[in-house]
PDB file of N, CA and C in Angstrom:
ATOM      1  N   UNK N   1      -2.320 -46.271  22.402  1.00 69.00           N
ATOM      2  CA  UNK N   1      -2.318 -47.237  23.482  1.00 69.00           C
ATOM      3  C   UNK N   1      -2.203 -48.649  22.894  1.00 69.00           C
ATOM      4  N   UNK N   2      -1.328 -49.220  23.541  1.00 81.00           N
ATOM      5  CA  UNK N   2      -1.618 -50.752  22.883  1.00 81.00           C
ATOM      6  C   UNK N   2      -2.423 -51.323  23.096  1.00 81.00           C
ATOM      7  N   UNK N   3      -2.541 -52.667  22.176  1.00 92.00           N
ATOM      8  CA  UNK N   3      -3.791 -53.701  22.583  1.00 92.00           C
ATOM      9  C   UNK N   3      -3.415 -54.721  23.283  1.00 92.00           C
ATOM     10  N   UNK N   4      -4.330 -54.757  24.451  1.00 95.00           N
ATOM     11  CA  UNK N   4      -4.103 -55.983  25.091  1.00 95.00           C
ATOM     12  C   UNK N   4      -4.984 -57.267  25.021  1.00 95.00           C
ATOM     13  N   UNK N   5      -4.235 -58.344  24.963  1.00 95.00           N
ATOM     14  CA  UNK N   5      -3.838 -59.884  24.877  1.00 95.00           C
ATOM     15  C   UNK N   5      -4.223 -60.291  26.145  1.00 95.00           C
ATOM     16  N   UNK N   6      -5.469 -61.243  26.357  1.00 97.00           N
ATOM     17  CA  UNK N   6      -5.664 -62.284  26.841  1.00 97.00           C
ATOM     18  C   UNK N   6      -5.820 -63.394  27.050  1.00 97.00           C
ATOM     19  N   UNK N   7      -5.149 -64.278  27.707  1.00 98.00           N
ATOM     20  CA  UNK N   7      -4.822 -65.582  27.567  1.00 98.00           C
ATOM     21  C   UNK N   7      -4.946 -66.022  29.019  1.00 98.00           C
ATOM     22  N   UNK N   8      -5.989 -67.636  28.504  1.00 98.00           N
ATOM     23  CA  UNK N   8      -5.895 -68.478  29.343  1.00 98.00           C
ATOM     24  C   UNK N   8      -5.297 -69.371  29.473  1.00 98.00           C
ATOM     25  N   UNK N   9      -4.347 -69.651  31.051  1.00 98.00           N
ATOM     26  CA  UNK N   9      -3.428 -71.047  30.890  1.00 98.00           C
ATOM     27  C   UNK N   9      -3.867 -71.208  32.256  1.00 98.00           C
ATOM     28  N   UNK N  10      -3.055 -72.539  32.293  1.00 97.00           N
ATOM     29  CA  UNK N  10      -2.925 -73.767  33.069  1.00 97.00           C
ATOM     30  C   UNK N  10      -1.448 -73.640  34.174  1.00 97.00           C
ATOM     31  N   UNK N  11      -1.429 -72.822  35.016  1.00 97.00           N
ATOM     32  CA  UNK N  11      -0.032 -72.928  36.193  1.00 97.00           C
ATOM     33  C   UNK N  11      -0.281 -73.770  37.154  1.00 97.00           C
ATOM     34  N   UNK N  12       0.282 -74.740  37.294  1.00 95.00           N
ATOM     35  CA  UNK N  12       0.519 -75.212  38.374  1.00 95.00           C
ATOM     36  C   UNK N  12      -0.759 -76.079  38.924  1.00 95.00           C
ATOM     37  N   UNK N  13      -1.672 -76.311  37.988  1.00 94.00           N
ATOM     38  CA  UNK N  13      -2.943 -76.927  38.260  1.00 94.00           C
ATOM     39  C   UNK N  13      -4.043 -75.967  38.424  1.00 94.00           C
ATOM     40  N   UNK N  14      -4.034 -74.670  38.152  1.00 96.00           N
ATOM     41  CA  UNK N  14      -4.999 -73.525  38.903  1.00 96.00           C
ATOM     42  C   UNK N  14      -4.474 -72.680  36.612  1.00 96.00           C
ATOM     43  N   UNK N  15      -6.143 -72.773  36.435  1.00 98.00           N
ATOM     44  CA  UNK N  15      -6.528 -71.854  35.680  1.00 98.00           C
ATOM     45  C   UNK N  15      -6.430 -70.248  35.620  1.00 98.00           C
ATOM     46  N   UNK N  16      -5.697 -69.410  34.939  1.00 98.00           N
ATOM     47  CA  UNK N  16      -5.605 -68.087  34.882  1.00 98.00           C
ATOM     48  C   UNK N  16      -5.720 -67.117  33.881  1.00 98.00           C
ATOM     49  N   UNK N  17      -5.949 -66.087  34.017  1.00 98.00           N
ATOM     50  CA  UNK N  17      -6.572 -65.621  32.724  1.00 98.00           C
ATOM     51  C   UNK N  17      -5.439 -63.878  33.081  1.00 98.00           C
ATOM     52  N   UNK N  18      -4.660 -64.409  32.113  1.00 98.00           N
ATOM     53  CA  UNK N  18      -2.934 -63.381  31.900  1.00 98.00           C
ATOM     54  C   UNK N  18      -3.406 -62.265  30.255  1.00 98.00           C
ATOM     55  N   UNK N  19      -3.035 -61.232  31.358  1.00 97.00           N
ATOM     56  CA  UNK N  19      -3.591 -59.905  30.954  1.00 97.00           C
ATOM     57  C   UNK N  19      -2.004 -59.220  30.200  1.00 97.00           C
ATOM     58  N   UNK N  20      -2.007 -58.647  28.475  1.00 97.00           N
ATOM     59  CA  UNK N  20      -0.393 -58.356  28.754  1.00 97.00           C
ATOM     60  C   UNK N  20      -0.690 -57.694  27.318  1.00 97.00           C
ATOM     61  N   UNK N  21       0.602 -56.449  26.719  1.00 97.00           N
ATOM     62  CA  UNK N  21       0.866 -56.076  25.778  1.00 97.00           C
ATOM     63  C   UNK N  21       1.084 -56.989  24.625  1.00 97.00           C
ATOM     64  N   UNK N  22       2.146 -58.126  24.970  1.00 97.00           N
ATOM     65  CA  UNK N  22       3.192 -58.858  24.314  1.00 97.00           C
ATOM     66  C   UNK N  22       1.745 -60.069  23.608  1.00 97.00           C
ATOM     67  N   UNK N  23       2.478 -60.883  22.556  1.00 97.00           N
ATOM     68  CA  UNK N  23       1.680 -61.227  21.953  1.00 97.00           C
ATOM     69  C   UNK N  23       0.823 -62.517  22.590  1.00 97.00           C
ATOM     70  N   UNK N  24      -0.207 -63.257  22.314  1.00 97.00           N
ATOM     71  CA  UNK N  24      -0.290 -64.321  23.145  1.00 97.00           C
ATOM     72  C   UNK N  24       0.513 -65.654  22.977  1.00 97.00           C
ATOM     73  N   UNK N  25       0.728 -65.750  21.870  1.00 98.00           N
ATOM     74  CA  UNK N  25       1.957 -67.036  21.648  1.00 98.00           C
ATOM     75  C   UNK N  25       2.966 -66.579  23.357  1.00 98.00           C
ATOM     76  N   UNK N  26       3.735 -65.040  22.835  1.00 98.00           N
ATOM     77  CA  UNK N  26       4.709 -65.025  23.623  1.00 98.00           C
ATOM     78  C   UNK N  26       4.243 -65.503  25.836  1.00 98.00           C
ATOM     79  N   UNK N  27       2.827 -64.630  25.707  1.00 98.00           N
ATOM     80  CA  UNK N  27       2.478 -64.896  27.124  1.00 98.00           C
ATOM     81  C   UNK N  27       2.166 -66.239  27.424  1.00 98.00           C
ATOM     82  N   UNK N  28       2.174 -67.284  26.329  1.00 98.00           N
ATOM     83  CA  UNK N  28       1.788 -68.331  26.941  1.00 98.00           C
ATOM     84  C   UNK N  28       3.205 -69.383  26.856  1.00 98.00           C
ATOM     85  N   UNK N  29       3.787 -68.726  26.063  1.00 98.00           N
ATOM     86  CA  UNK N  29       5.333 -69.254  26.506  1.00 98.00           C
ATOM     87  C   UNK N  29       6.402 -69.251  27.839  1.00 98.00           C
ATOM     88  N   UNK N  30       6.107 -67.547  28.210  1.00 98.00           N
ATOM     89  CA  UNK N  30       6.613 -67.445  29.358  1.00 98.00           C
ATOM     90  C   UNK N  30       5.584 -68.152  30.783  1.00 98.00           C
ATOM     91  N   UNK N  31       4.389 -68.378  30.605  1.00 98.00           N
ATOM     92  CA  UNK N  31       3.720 -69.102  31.749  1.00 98.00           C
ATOM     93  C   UNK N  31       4.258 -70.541  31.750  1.00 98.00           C
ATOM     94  N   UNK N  32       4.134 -71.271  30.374  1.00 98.00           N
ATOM     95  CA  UNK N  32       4.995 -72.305  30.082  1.00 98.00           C
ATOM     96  C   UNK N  32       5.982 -72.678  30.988  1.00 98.00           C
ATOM     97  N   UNK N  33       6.929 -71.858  31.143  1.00 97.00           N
ATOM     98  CA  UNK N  33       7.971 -71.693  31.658  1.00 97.00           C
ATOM     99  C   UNK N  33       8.038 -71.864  32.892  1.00 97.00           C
ATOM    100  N   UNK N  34       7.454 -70.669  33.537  1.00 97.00           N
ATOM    101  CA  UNK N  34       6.872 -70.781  34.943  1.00 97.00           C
ATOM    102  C   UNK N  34       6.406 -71.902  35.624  1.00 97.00           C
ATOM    103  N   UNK N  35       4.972 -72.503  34.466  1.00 96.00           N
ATOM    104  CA  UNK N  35       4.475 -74.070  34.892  1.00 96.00           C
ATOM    105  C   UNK N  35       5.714 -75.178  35.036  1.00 96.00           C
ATOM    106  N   UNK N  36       6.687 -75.337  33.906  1.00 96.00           N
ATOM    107  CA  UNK N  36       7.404 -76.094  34.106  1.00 96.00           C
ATOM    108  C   UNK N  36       8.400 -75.759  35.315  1.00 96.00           C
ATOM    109  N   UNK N  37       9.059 -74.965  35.680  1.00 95.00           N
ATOM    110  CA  UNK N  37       9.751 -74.546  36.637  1.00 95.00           C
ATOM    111  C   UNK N  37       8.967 -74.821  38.196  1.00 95.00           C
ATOM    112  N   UNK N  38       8.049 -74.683  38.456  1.00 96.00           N
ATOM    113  CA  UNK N  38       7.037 -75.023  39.585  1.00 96.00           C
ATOM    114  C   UNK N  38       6.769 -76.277  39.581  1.00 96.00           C
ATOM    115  N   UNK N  39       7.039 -77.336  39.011  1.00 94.00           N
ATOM    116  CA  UNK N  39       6.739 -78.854  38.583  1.00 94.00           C
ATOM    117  C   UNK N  39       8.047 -79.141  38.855  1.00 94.00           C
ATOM    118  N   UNK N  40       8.701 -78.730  38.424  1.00 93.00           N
ATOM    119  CA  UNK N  40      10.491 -79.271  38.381  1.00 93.00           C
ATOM    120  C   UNK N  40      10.615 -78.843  40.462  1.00 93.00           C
ATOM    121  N   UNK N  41       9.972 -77.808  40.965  1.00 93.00           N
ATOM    122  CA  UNK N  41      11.167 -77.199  42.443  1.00 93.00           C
ATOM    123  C   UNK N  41       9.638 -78.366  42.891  1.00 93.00           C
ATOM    124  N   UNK N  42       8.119 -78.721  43.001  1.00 91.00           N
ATOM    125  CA  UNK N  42       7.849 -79.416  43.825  1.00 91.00           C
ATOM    126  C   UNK N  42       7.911 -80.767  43.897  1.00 91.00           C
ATOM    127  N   UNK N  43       9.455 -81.004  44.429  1.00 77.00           N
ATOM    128  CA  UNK N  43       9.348 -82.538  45.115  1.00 77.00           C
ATOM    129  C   UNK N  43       8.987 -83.135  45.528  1.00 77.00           C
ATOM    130  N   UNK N  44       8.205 -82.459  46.355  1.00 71.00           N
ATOM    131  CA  UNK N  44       7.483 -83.564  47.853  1.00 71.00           C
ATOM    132  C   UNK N  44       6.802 -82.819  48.181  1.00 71.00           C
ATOM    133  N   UNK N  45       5.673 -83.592  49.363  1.00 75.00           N
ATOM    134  CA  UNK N  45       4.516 -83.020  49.665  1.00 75.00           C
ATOM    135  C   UNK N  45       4.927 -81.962  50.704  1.00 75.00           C
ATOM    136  N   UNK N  46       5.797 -81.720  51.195  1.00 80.00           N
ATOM    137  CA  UNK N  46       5.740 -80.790  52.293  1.00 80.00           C
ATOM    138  C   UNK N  46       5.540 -79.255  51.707  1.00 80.00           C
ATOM    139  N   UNK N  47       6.119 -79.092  50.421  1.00 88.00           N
ATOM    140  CA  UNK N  47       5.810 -77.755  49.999  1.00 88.00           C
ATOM    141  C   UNK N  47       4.538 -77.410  49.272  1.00 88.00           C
ATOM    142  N   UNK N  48       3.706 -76.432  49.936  1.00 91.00           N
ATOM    143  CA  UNK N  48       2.539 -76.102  49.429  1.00 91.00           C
ATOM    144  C   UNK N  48       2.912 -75.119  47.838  1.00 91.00           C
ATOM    145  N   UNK N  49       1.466 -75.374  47.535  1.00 92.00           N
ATOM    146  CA  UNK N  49       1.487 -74.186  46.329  1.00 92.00           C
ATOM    147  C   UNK N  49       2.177 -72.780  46.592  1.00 92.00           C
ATOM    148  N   UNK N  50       2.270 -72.316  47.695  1.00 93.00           N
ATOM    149  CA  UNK N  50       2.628 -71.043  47.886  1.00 93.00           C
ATOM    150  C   UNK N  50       4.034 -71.042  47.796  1.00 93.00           C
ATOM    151  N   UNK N  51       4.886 -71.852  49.107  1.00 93.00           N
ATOM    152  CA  UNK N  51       5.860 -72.692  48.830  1.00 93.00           C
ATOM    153  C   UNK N  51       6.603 -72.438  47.646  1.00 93.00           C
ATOM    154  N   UNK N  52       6.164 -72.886  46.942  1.00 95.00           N
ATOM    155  CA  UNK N  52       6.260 -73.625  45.818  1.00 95.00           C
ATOM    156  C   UNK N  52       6.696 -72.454  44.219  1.00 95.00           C
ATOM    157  N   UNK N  53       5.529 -71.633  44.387  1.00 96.00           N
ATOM    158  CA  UNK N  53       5.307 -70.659  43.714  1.00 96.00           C
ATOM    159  C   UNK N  53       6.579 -69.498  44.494  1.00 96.00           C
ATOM    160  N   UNK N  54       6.896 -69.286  45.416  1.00 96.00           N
ATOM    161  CA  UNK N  54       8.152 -68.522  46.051  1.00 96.00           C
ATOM    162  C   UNK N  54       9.113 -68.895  45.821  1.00 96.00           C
ATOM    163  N   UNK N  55       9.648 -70.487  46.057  1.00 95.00           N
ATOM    164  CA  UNK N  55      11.400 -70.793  45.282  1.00 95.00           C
ATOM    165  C   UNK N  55      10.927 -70.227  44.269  1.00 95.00           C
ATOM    166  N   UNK N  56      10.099 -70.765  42.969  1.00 96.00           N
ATOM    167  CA  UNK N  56       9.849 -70.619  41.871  1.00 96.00           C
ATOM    168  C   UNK N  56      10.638 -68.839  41.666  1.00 96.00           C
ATOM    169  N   UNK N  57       9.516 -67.743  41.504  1.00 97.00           N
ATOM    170  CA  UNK N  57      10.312 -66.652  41.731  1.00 97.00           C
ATOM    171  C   UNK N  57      11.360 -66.644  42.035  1.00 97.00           C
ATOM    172  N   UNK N  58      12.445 -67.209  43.454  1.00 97.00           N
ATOM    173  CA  UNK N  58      13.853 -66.665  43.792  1.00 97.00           C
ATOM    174  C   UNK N  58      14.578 -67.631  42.558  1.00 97.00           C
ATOM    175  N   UNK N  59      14.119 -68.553  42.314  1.00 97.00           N
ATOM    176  CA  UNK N  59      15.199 -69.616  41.177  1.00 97.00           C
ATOM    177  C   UNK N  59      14.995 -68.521  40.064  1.00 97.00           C
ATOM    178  N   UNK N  60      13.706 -68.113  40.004  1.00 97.00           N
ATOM    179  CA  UNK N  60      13.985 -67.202  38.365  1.00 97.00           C
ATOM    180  C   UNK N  60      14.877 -65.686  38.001  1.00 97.00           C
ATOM    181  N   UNK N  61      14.385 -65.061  39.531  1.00 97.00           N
ATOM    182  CA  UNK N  61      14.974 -63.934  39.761  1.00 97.00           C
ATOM    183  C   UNK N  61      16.633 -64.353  39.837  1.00 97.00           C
ATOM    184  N   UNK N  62      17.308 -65.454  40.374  1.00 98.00           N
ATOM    185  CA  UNK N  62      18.581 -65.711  40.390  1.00 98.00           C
ATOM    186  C   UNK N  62      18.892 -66.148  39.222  1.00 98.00           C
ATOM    187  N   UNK N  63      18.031 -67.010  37.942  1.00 97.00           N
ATOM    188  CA  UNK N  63      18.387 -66.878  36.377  1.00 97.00           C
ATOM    189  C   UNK N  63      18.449 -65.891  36.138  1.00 97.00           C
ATOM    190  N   UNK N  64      17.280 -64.596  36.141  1.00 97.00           N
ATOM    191  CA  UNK N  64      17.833 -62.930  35.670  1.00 97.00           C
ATOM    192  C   UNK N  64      19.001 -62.376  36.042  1.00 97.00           C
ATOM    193  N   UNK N  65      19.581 -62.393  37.190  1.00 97.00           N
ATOM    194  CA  UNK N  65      20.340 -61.539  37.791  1.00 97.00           C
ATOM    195  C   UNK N  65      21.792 -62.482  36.961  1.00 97.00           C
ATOM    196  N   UNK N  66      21.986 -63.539  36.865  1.00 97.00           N
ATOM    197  CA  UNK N  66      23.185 -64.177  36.727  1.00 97.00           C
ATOM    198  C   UNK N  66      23.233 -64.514  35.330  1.00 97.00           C
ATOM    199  N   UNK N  67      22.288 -63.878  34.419  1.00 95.00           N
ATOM    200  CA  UNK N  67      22.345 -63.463  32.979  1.00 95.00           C
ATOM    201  C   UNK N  67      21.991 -61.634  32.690  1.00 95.00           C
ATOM    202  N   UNK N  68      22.300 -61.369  33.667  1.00 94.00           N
ATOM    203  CA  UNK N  68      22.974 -59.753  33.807  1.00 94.00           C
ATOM    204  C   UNK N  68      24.275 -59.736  33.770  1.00 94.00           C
ATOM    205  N   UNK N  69      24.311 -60.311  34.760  1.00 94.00           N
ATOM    206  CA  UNK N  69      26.171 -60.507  34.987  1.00 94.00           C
ATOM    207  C   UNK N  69      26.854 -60.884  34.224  1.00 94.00           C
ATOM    208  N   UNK N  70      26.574 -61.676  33.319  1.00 93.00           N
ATOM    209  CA  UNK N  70      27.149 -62.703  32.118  1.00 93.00           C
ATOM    210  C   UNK N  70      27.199 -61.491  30.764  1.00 93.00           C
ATOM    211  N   UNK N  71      25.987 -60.637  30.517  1.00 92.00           N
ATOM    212  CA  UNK N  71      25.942 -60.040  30.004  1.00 92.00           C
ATOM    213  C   UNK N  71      26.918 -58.492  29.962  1.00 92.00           C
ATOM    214  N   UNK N  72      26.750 -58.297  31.300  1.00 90.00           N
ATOM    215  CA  UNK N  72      27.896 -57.010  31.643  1.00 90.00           C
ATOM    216  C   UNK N  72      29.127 -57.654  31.191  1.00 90.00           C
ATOM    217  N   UNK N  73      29.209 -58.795  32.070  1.00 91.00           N
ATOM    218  CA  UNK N  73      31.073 -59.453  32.059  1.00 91.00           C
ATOM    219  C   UNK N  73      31.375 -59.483  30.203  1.00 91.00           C
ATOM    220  N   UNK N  74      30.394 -59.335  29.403  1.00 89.00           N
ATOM    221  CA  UNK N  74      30.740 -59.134  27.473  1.00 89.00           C
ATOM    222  C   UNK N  74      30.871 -57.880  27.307  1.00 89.00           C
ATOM    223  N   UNK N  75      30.853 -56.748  28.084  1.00 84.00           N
ATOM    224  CA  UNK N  75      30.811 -55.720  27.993  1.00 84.00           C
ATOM    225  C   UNK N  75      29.279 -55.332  27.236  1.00 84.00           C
ATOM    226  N   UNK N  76      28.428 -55.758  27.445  1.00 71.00           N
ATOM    227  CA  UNK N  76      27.255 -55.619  27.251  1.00 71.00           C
ATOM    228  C   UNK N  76      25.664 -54.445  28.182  1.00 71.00           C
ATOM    229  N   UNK N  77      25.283 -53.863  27.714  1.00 75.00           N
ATOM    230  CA  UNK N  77      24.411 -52.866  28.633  1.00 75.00           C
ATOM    231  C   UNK N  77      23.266 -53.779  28.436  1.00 75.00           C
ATOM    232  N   UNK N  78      22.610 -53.580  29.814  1.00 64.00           N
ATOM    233  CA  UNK N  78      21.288 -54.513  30.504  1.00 64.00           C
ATOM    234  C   UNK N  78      20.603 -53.505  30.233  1.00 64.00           C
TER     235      UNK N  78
END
C-alpha cells in the first residue's frame, strides 16, 4: 500500500489539509496552481467562493481536455 502525504495549504484564503499518494512538494504544487487560477477568474465581487471555485474547475477541465486533443492530434495515446 502506499504512503500517504499530508499537506497543509492555503486555497483561496481557506486552510486545507490535502490527503494524496504523490509526493508533498508535488501536492503543493498542484494546489499552487489551483490557488493561482481562483485569484486570476475572481474579478469582482459578485462571484462568491463557490462561484469562483466552479469556473475554476470548468477553465481547468477545458486545459485537460484541449491538451488531450493536442496530444492525440501528435499521434500520441492519453
Amino acid at each position: 500500500m502506499d504512503k500517504k502525504n499530508a499537506v497543509s495549504v492555503r486555497i483561496f484564503g481557506s486552510e486545507y489539509t490535502i490527503a494524496g499518494t504523490e509526493s508533498k512538494e508535488y501536492i503543493k504544487k498542484v494546489c499552487s496552481a489551483v490557488n493561482d487560477r481562483m485569484l486570476a477568474i475572481s474579478s469582482g465581487p459578485s462571484l462568491t467562493p463557490l462561484r469562483t471555485a466552479v469556473l475554476c474547475a470548468v477553465n481547468m477541465c477545458d486545459d485537460y481536455y484541449k491538451s488531450e486533443e493536442k496530444i492525440k492530434s501528435f499521434g500520441g495515446d492519453v
